[in-house]
Short mmCIF file of C-alpha atoms and ligand atoms in Angstrom, two decimals:
data_model
loop_
_atom_site.label_atom_id
_atom_site.label_comp_id
_atom_site.label_asym_id
_atom_site.label_seq_id
_atom_site.Cartn_x
_atom_site.Cartn_y
_atom_site.Cartn_z
CA MET A 23 0.03 -0.04 0.01
CA LEU A 24 1.61 3.39 -1.08
CA ASN A 25 1.86 5.96 1.43
CA ILE A 26 1.28 9.08 -0.52
CA GLN A 27 2.30 12.13 1.63
CA GLU A 28 1.32 15.69 0.90
CA ASN A 29 3.24 19.06 1.10
CA LYS A 30 6.59 17.58 1.63
CA VAL A 31 9.57 19.89 2.00
CA LEU A 32 11.97 18.97 -0.98
CA SER A 33 14.92 20.81 0.23
CA PHE A 34 15.65 17.96 2.72
CA TYR A 35 15.90 15.59 -0.23
CA THR A 36 18.53 17.58 -2.33
CA THR A 37 22.24 18.20 -1.39
CA PHE A 38 21.89 21.79 -2.38
CA ASN A 39 19.31 22.00 0.44
CA ILE A 40 17.07 23.71 -2.12
CA GLY A 41 13.51 23.13 -3.18
CA GLY A 42 10.02 24.09 -2.54
CA LEU A 43 7.13 21.64 -1.40
CA ALA A 44 6.05 18.55 -3.26
CA LYS A 45 2.21 18.40 -3.58
CA TYR A 46 2.61 14.58 -3.55
CA PHE A 47 5.52 12.63 -2.33
CA VAL A 48 6.02 8.86 -1.91
CA GLU A 49 8.99 6.45 -1.03
CA VAL A 50 9.23 3.34 -3.08
CA ASN A 51 10.88 0.21 -1.87
CA ASP A 52 10.67 -2.23 -4.62
CA GLU A 53 9.83 -2.36 -8.50
CA TYR A 54 6.06 -3.22 -7.65
CA GLU A 55 5.77 0.09 -5.57
CA ALA A 56 7.44 1.97 -8.10
CA ARG A 57 5.05 0.73 -10.78
CA GLU A 58 2.11 1.61 -8.33
CA ALA A 59 3.32 5.08 -7.81
CA ILE A 60 3.77 5.70 -11.51
CA SER A 61 0.32 4.46 -12.24
CA TRP A 62 -1.23 6.50 -9.48
CA ALA A 63 0.30 9.69 -10.82
CA LYS A 64 -0.75 8.82 -14.44
CA HIS A 65 -4.44 8.30 -13.23
CA LYS A 66 -4.31 11.80 -11.73
CA ASP A 67 -2.57 13.33 -14.75
CA LEU A 68 0.28 14.41 -12.49
CA GLU A 69 3.86 15.11 -13.48
CA ILE A 70 6.42 12.75 -11.82
CA LEU A 71 9.92 13.79 -10.55
CA ILE A 72 12.29 10.95 -9.47
CA ILE A 73 14.63 11.69 -6.77
CA GLY A 74 17.59 9.48 -5.70
CA GLN A 75 19.75 11.33 -3.41
CA GLY A 76 19.24 14.58 -4.94
CA SER A 77 22.95 15.33 -5.40
CA ASN A 78 22.57 16.27 -9.19
CA MET A 79 19.69 18.49 -9.14
CA LEU A 80 18.67 22.20 -8.49
CA LEU A 81 15.04 22.18 -7.78
CA PRO A 82 12.84 25.49 -7.98
CA ASP A 83 11.99 27.30 -4.92
CA GLU A 84 8.24 26.98 -6.13
CA ASP A 85 6.14 24.08 -5.17
CA PHE A 86 6.27 21.08 -7.46
CA LEU A 87 2.66 20.23 -8.17
CA GLY A 88 3.10 16.67 -9.22
CA LEU A 89 4.28 13.49 -7.57
CA VAL A 90 7.86 13.05 -6.25
CA ILE A 91 9.07 9.47 -6.23
CA LYS A 92 11.90 9.01 -3.72
CA ASN A 93 13.76 5.90 -4.78
CA ASN A 94 14.54 3.51 -1.92
CA ILE A 95 14.94 0.29 -3.81
CA LYS A 96 17.84 -1.44 -2.09
CA GLY A 97 19.79 -4.72 -2.44
CA ILE A 98 22.94 -5.86 -4.04
CA LYS A 99 23.67 -9.38 -5.70
CA GLU A 100 26.01 -10.94 -7.79
CA GLU A 101 26.46 -13.60 -10.37
CA LYS A 102 29.60 -15.04 -11.99
CA MET A 103 29.67 -14.39 -15.69
CA ASP A 104 32.71 -16.52 -16.65
CA ASP A 105 36.22 -17.07 -15.26
CA ASN A 106 36.99 -13.36 -15.64
CA TYR A 107 33.85 -11.44 -15.00
CA ILE A 108 31.35 -10.89 -12.24
CA ILE A 109 27.93 -9.18 -12.80
CA VAL A 110 26.99 -7.08 -9.83
CA THR A 111 23.37 -5.99 -9.75
CA ALA A 112 21.89 -3.51 -7.33
CA GLY A 113 18.40 -2.11 -6.73
CA SER A 114 18.37 1.53 -8.06
CA GLY A 115 17.95 3.20 -4.91
CA GLU A 116 21.12 1.66 -3.45
CA THR A 117 23.78 4.06 -2.57
CA TRP A 118 26.48 4.22 -5.36
CA ASP A 119 29.47 4.23 -2.92
CA GLU A 120 28.03 1.21 -1.03
CA VAL A 121 28.11 -0.72 -4.43
CA VAL A 122 31.69 0.54 -4.79
CA LYS A 123 32.59 -0.67 -1.53
CA TYR A 124 31.07 -4.04 -1.73
CA SER A 125 32.77 -4.55 -5.15
CA VAL A 126 36.31 -3.18 -3.93
CA ASN A 127 36.25 -5.11 -0.78
CA LYS A 128 35.70 -8.44 -2.87
CA LYS A 129 38.64 -7.47 -5.00
CA TYR A 130 36.48 -6.89 -8.31
CA TRP A 131 38.08 -4.44 -10.56
CA GLY A 132 36.22 -1.57 -12.25
CA LEU A 133 34.62 0.77 -9.67
CA GLU A 134 37.68 1.99 -7.66
CA ASN A 135 38.14 5.27 -9.61
CA LEU A 136 34.59 6.09 -9.16
CA SER A 137 34.76 5.89 -5.37
CA TYR A 138 33.21 8.44 -2.98
CA ILE A 139 30.74 9.84 -5.62
CA PRO A 140 27.31 10.76 -4.01
CA GLY A 141 24.03 9.47 -5.04
CA THR A 142 22.12 6.28 -5.90
CA ILE A 143 23.17 3.64 -8.52
CA GLY A 144 20.09 4.32 -10.34
CA ALA A 145 21.16 7.93 -11.27
CA ALA A 146 24.58 6.82 -12.25
CA PRO A 147 23.55 5.89 -15.71
CA VAL A 148 21.59 9.12 -16.19
CA GLN A 149 24.64 11.30 -16.49
CA ASN A 150 27.17 8.48 -17.07
CA ILE A 151 28.87 9.45 -13.92
CA GLY A 152 32.66 9.71 -14.40
CA ALA A 153 35.75 10.69 -12.39
CA TYR A 154 39.63 10.12 -12.59
CA GLY A 155 39.58 8.69 -16.12
CA VAL A 156 36.61 6.12 -15.82
CA GLU A 157 33.09 6.56 -16.75
CA LEU A 158 30.10 4.38 -15.64
CA LYS A 159 29.82 3.18 -19.36
CA ASP A 160 33.22 1.41 -19.00
CA ILE A 161 31.71 -1.16 -16.59
CA PHE A 162 28.14 -0.97 -17.41
CA TYR A 163 26.26 -4.11 -18.30
CA SER A 164 22.47 -3.53 -18.42
CA LEU A 165 19.68 -1.85 -16.60
CA ARG A 166 15.93 -2.39 -16.00
CA VAL A 167 13.46 0.39 -16.24
CA ILE A 168 9.63 0.73 -15.82
CA ASN A 169 8.18 2.49 -18.79
CA PHE A 170 5.85 5.49 -17.77
CA ASN A 171 3.54 4.98 -20.72
CA SER A 172 3.32 1.09 -20.80
CA LEU A 173 4.07 0.48 -17.16
CA LYS A 174 6.12 -2.60 -18.57
CA THR A 175 9.61 -3.51 -17.55
CA GLU A 176 12.27 -3.03 -20.22
CA VAL A 177 16.01 -3.92 -20.30
CA PHE A 178 18.55 -1.57 -21.80
CA LYS A 179 22.07 -2.91 -22.86
CA ALA A 180 24.94 -0.62 -23.10
CA SER A 181 24.61 0.02 -26.85
CA GLU A 182 21.00 1.24 -26.19
CA CYS A 183 21.84 3.93 -23.60
CA ASN A 184 23.54 6.58 -25.93
CA PHE A 185 26.18 6.98 -23.30
CA ASP A 186 28.31 10.13 -23.78
CA TYR A 187 30.29 12.70 -21.77
CA ARG A 188 28.09 13.27 -18.56
CA SER A 189 25.00 12.14 -20.81
CA SER A 190 22.83 9.20 -21.82
CA ILE A 191 19.41 8.60 -23.31
CA PHE A 192 17.94 8.83 -19.81
CA LYS A 193 19.10 12.41 -19.50
CA LYS A 194 17.81 13.31 -22.94
CA GLN A 195 15.22 11.49 -25.09
CA LEU A 196 13.89 9.35 -22.07
CA LYS A 197 14.10 12.06 -19.36
CA ASN A 198 10.82 11.66 -17.19
CA LYS A 199 9.77 8.78 -19.32
CA VAL A 200 11.33 5.82 -17.44
CA PHE A 201 12.12 4.73 -13.94
CA ILE A 202 15.34 2.97 -13.63
CA SER A 203 14.67 0.14 -11.17
CA SER A 204 18.00 -1.80 -11.03
CA VAL A 205 21.52 -1.67 -12.63
CA SER A 206 23.84 -4.32 -13.48
CA LEU A 207 27.78 -3.83 -13.79
CA LYS A 208 30.36 -6.00 -15.41
CA LEU A 209 33.47 -6.14 -13.05
CA SER A 210 36.74 -7.86 -13.71
CA LEU A 211 38.36 -10.63 -11.63
CA GLU A 212 41.63 -9.57 -13.34
CA ALA A 213 43.68 -6.64 -12.34
CA LYS A 214 42.89 -3.65 -14.50
CA PRO A 215 44.35 -0.49 -12.59
CA GLN A 216 43.43 2.90 -14.41
CA LEU A 217 46.20 5.22 -13.06
CA ASN A 218 46.68 7.55 -16.13
CA TYR A 219 44.54 10.38 -14.70
CA GLY A 220 46.66 13.35 -13.66
CA SER A 221 49.03 12.51 -10.65
CA LEU A 222 46.89 9.60 -9.51
CA GLY A 223 49.71 7.07 -10.42
CA LYS A 224 52.02 8.97 -8.23
CA LEU A 225 49.85 8.96 -5.22
CA ILE A 226 49.95 5.01 -5.06
CA LYS A 227 53.01 3.85 -3.43
CA LYS A 228 52.55 0.00 -4.00
CA ASP A 229 54.14 -1.82 -6.87
CA ILE A 230 51.67 -2.04 -9.77
CA TYR A 231 51.67 -5.84 -9.50
CA GLU A 232 50.69 -5.95 -5.80
CA LEU A 233 47.89 -3.38 -6.36
CA GLU A 234 44.40 -4.19 -5.11
CA PRO A 235 41.27 -2.10 -5.95
CA ILE A 236 41.17 -0.93 -2.35
CA ASP A 237 44.51 0.78 -2.77
CA ILE A 238 43.15 2.99 -5.73
CA SER A 239 39.80 3.50 -3.90
CA LYS A 240 41.44 4.93 -0.76
CA ALA A 241 43.78 7.16 -2.56
CA ILE A 242 40.70 8.59 -4.51
CA VAL A 243 38.63 8.93 -1.35
CA GLU A 244 41.52 10.97 0.10
CA ILE A 245 41.93 13.44 -2.78
CA ARG A 246 38.12 13.84 -3.09
CA LYS A 247 37.92 14.61 0.64
CA SER A 248 40.58 17.11 0.44
CA LYS A 249 39.22 18.92 -2.35
CA LEU A 250 35.34 18.69 -2.51
CA PRO A 251 32.96 20.18 -0.12
CA GLU A 252 30.91 17.66 1.94
CA PRO A 253 27.09 18.44 1.09
CA GLU A 254 26.36 18.16 4.80
CA GLU A 255 28.50 21.17 5.39
CA TRP A 256 28.05 23.18 2.26
CA GLY A 257 25.07 22.46 0.17
CA ASN A 258 26.20 21.64 -3.53
CA SER A 259 25.54 19.44 -6.55
CA GLY A 260 29.15 18.81 -7.44
CA SER A 261 30.55 20.21 -10.67
CA PHE A 262 27.80 22.77 -11.72
CA PHE A 263 29.00 22.95 -15.39
CA GLN A 264 30.29 20.55 -17.82
CA ASN A 265 33.92 20.80 -19.21
CA PRO A 266 33.67 22.59 -22.54
CA LYS A 267 35.10 21.09 -25.83
CA ILE A 268 36.30 23.67 -28.24
CA LYS A 269 37.77 23.60 -31.69
CA LYS A 270 41.43 23.91 -32.27
CA ASP A 271 41.60 27.40 -33.90
CA HIS A 272 39.59 28.81 -30.99
CA PHE A 273 41.96 27.20 -28.59
CA GLU A 274 45.05 28.48 -30.44
CA LYS A 275 43.67 32.19 -30.05
CA LEU A 276 43.05 31.52 -26.30
CA LYS A 277 46.57 29.96 -25.86
CA VAL A 278 48.10 33.24 -27.14
CA LYS A 279 46.22 35.34 -24.78
CA TYR A 280 46.35 32.90 -21.84
CA PRO A 281 49.66 30.89 -22.14
CA ASP A 282 48.95 28.98 -19.00
CA ILE A 283 45.59 27.63 -20.24
CA LYS A 284 44.88 24.03 -19.12
CA TYR A 285 43.74 21.69 -21.79
CA TYR A 286 43.47 18.03 -22.89
CA ASN A 287 43.51 16.86 -26.46
CA LEU A 288 40.49 14.59 -27.25
CA ASP A 289 40.15 11.69 -29.72
CA ASP A 290 37.74 13.52 -31.94
CA GLY A 291 40.10 16.47 -32.68
CA LEU A 292 38.36 18.84 -30.19
CA ILE A 293 40.21 20.26 -27.03
CA LYS A 294 38.88 19.93 -23.55
CA VAL A 295 39.23 23.01 -21.41
CA PRO A 296 38.52 22.51 -17.72
CA ALA A 297 35.35 24.66 -16.81
CA GLY A 298 37.00 25.10 -13.35
CA TRP A 299 40.19 26.70 -14.87
CA LEU A 300 38.02 29.14 -16.80
CA ILE A 301 35.97 30.09 -13.76
CA GLU A 302 38.99 30.59 -11.71
CA LYS A 303 40.80 32.48 -14.42
CA ALA A 304 37.68 34.86 -14.65
CA GLY A 305 38.33 35.56 -10.96
CA TRP A 306 35.41 33.64 -9.40
CA LYS A 307 37.15 31.06 -7.14
CA GLY A 308 35.93 31.66 -3.61
CA LYS A 309 33.62 34.51 -4.52
CA SER A 310 30.13 34.88 -3.97
CA LEU A 311 26.93 36.63 -5.13
CA GLY A 312 24.33 36.85 -2.22
CA LYS A 313 24.05 33.54 -0.55
CA ALA A 314 25.54 31.49 -3.58
CA GLY A 315 29.08 30.96 -3.67
CA VAL A 316 31.97 29.46 -5.76
CA TRP A 317 33.93 26.79 -3.93
CA GLU A 318 37.37 27.99 -2.73
CA LYS A 319 39.27 24.80 -3.62
CA GLN A 320 37.49 23.95 -6.97
CA ALA A 321 35.71 26.77 -8.87
CA LEU A 322 33.48 24.36 -10.83
CA ILE A 323 31.39 23.77 -7.69
CA LEU A 324 28.70 26.40 -6.73
CA ILE A 325 27.69 26.22 -3.06
CA ASN A 326 24.83 27.23 -0.93
CA LEU A 327 26.29 29.58 1.65
CA GLY A 328 23.39 29.04 3.82
CA GLY A 329 19.71 29.78 3.09
CA ALA A 330 20.39 30.38 -0.66
CA SER A 331 17.37 30.03 -2.97
CA SER A 332 17.18 28.22 -6.30
CA LYS A 333 17.18 31.87 -7.79
CA ASP A 334 20.45 32.80 -5.99
CA ILE A 335 22.31 29.84 -7.47
CA LYS A 336 20.90 30.39 -10.92
CA LYS A 337 21.76 34.07 -10.88
CA LEU A 338 25.49 33.17 -9.83
CA ALA A 339 25.39 30.53 -12.65
CA ARG A 340 24.10 33.06 -15.23
CA THR A 341 26.56 35.59 -14.12
CA ILE A 342 29.58 33.14 -14.42
CA ILE A 343 28.30 31.90 -17.82
CA ALA A 344 28.14 35.61 -19.16
CA ASP A 345 31.53 36.43 -17.77
CA VAL A 346 33.29 33.34 -19.21
CA LYS A 347 31.48 34.01 -22.56
CA GLU A 348 32.83 37.52 -22.53
CA LYS A 349 36.42 36.54 -21.58
CA PHE A 350 36.98 33.32 -23.45
CA ASP A 351 34.11 33.24 -25.99
CA ILE A 352 33.10 29.82 -24.50
CA GLU A 353 29.48 29.04 -23.51
CA LEU A 354 29.38 26.98 -20.22
CA ILE A 355 26.65 24.34 -20.02
CA PRO A 356 25.30 23.28 -16.75
CA GLU A 357 25.84 19.68 -15.73
CA VAL A 358 23.40 19.83 -12.82
CA ASN A 359 19.81 18.99 -13.77
CA ILE A 360 17.98 22.39 -13.24
CA TYR A 361 14.24 22.36 -12.89
P1 LIG B 421 19.42 12.74 -8.34
O1 LIG B 421 20.11 14.13 -8.03
O2 LIG B 421 18.37 12.46 -7.27
O3 LIG B 421 18.89 12.70 -9.76
C1 LIG B 421 19.55 13.15 -10.89
C2 LIG B 421 18.77 12.98 -12.19
O4 LIG B 421 18.47 11.47 -12.37
C3 LIG B 421 17.43 13.69 -11.95
O5 LIG B 421 17.01 14.21 -13.27
C4 LIG B 421 16.48 12.52 -11.49
O6 LIG B 421 15.25 12.65 -11.86
C5 LIG B 421 17.10 11.40 -12.47
N1 LIG B 421 17.05 9.98 -11.70
C6 LIG B 421 17.41 9.68 -10.46
N2 LIG B 421 17.16 8.53 -10.23
C7 LIG B 421 16.40 7.83 -11.43
C8 LIG B 421 15.83 6.74 -11.67
N3 LIG B 421 15.95 5.62 -10.68
N4 LIG B 421 15.32 6.49 -12.80
C9 LIG B 421 15.33 7.55 -13.77
N5 LIG B 421 15.80 8.71 -13.46
C10 LIG B 421 16.38 8.87 -12.26
N6 LIG B 421 29.09 13.18 -10.72
C11 LIG B 421 30.07 12.63 -11.52
O7 LIG B 421 29.66 12.15 -12.64
N7 LIG B 421 31.28 12.38 -11.12
C12 LIG B 421 31.78 12.92 -9.95
O8 LIG B 421 32.85 12.73 -9.63
C13 LIG B 421 30.72 13.46 -9.03
N8 LIG B 421 31.22 14.08 -7.79
C14 LIG B 421 30.18 14.68 -7.17
C15 LIG B 421 30.69 15.31 -5.82
C16 LIG B 421 29.69 15.95 -5.08
C17 LIG B 421 30.30 16.62 -3.74
C18 LIG B 421 28.35 16.04 -5.37
C19 LIG B 421 27.39 16.71 -4.51
C20 LIG B 421 27.91 15.44 -6.67
C21 LIG B 421 28.89 14.83 -7.48
N9 LIG B 421 28.50 14.23 -8.61
C22 LIG B 421 29.35 13.50 -9.49
C23 LIG B 421 27.13 14.38 -9.11
C24 LIG B 421 26.15 13.21 -8.52
O9 LIG B 421 26.76 12.66 -7.40
C25 LIG B 421 25.91 12.09 -9.60
O10 LIG B 421 25.24 12.67 -10.68
C26 LIG B 421 24.85 11.13 -8.96
O11 LIG B 421 24.89 9.99 -9.91
C27 LIG B 421 23.47 11.52 -8.75
O12 LIG B 421 22.85 10.60 -8.09
P2 LIG B 421 21.51 11.03 -7.28
O13 LIG B 421 20.80 9.67 -6.70
O14 LIG B 421 21.66 11.95 -6.21
O15 LIG B 421 20.65 11.71 -8.34
P1 LIG B 422 40.88 17.94 -11.60
O1 LIG B 422 41.79 16.70 -11.42
O2 LIG B 422 41.35 19.39 -10.96
O3 LIG B 422 40.97 18.22 -13.18
C1 LIG B 422 40.15 19.34 -13.74
C2 LIG B 422 39.45 18.96 -14.97
O4 LIG B 422 40.55 18.34 -16.00
C3 LIG B 422 38.69 17.62 -14.81
O5 LIG B 422 37.31 18.17 -14.88
C4 LIG B 422 39.15 16.57 -15.84
O6 LIG B 422 37.91 16.28 -16.76
C5 LIG B 422 40.19 17.18 -16.50
N1 LIG B 422 41.38 16.39 -16.46
C6 LIG B 422 42.29 16.14 -15.54
N2 LIG B 422 43.16 15.37 -15.87
C7 LIG B 422 42.82 14.77 -17.12
C8 LIG B 422 43.45 13.76 -17.98
N3 LIG B 422 44.53 13.17 -17.60
N4 LIG B 422 42.74 13.52 -19.21
C9 LIG B 422 41.56 14.18 -19.44
N5 LIG B 422 41.00 15.12 -18.71
C10 LIG B 422 41.51 15.39 -17.43
O7 LIG B 422 39.42 17.73 -11.36
P2 LIG B 422 38.73 17.68 -9.94
O8 LIG B 422 37.63 18.60 -9.88
O9 LIG B 422 39.76 17.23 -8.86
O10 LIG B 422 37.89 16.18 -10.22
C11 LIG B 422 38.58 14.95 -10.31
C12 LIG B 422 37.67 13.91 -11.13
O11 LIG B 422 36.51 13.79 -10.36
C13 LIG B 422 37.29 14.58 -12.55
O12 LIG B 422 37.32 13.44 -13.29
C14 LIG B 422 36.05 15.16 -12.39
O13 LIG B 422 35.01 14.98 -13.43
C15 LIG B 422 35.40 14.30 -11.22
N6 LIG B 422 34.37 15.00 -10.32
C16 LIG B 422 33.20 15.24 -11.03
C17 LIG B 422 32.39 15.98 -10.26
C18 LIG B 422 30.89 16.17 -10.89
O14 LIG B 422 29.99 16.54 -10.21
N7 LIG B 422 30.62 15.73 -12.09
C19 LIG B 422 32.54 16.61 -9.02
C20 LIG B 422 33.83 16.31 -8.52
C21 LIG B 422 34.76 15.59 -9.22
P3 LIG B 422 36.80 15.30 -16.45
O15 LIG B 422 35.95 15.92 -15.60
O16 LIG B 422 36.32 15.02 -17.75
O17 LIG B 422 37.34 14.05 -15.74
#
């Protein structure tokens, strides 16, 4: 039996600590309840908003007049695929980092670089989460969804998810059209350390042949804790903008003006310029506008300085976008889901 609540405060459910009231709100604990909730909203002709742990969304200050479905579908299980691979499957409301810890402790390879990312595993495919040179798509096997229209369950394999840089079919064409109910990952029993990102390799003191996933995981947790704001202390949604990719001629012009520009050559011939570098160079690191601020250790993260509204964060984001555009002729695109 669904427990539909009314007028629920949504700011408690987002790591920005921002959001108005939900007219209707329900927590679902299994696929059956999720289907019931979707069906209930459809019969009432209500919009649906799925919330995992709210760590990649900026909700409006105004009330949401539809049904918020808070995903609490838990459980982790595994199955041996062959001598080299294990399939780990988790309920979509399972905390991502719990799945990482489960796998790393069992010495399965693949998730260690993605340690300590907030959120649920169900939201991980939505933006194809990535960090330290690894993306979800690299270890993704399949996922199950409930289709809002048919209420039927469908399975998506990797090739059907349109995974791209911080994007997927679930962030674009299928946004608000499906509920991801479980996710399966293909993890390796064979050692596959990925240490090419920045100075990650230098931080690992062990000989490469003795390395275990936990060694890499620990190093990453340490860097992340030293650099990123804990949402419990400072409301935030991680990187607010995507890293822009620009054409070579545009980059060459910038390089003349800013010889210290940071950049990475991409396989498609474009050049990735870290958005954090652009924002910092534009003078925004550690600065604020009203109750919205730019994190002092990584300018890509916008923070709630306490009591900020959605409008405050959006105003700061707009101001930064305009400033970066003026200085570098680059249009920053938000990574956070803005409602
Ligand atoms: P939510 O914010 O609850 O939802 C995000 C979007 O997915 C929403 O549009 C929502 O409707 C949709 N959604 C959620 N669950 C489902 C579902 N079951 N079915 C269908 N749609 C769904 N991201 C990275 O990629 N790399 C990082 O290194 C990283 N570091 C971060 C560090 C910090 C401090 C913070 C605060 C965030 C960071 N993020 C990072 C962003 C965030 O953690 C991820 O995007 C995460 O996957 C969001 O999970 P969530 O459960 O909180 O999603
Ligand atoms: P960082 O190491 O200071 O690097 C800044 C940017 O440069 C990163 O965004 C990264 O792009 C890029 N970069 C660095 N080394 C690279 C390499 N060898 N090849 C290609 N690109 C490289 O970044 P950070 O802020 O401390 O974050 C570390 C990692 O965690 C990054 O992968 C970042 O994406 C991830 N992270 C993500 C979020 C989020 O909310 N999305 C929040 C915190 C951290 P990429 O972003 O493309 O990797």
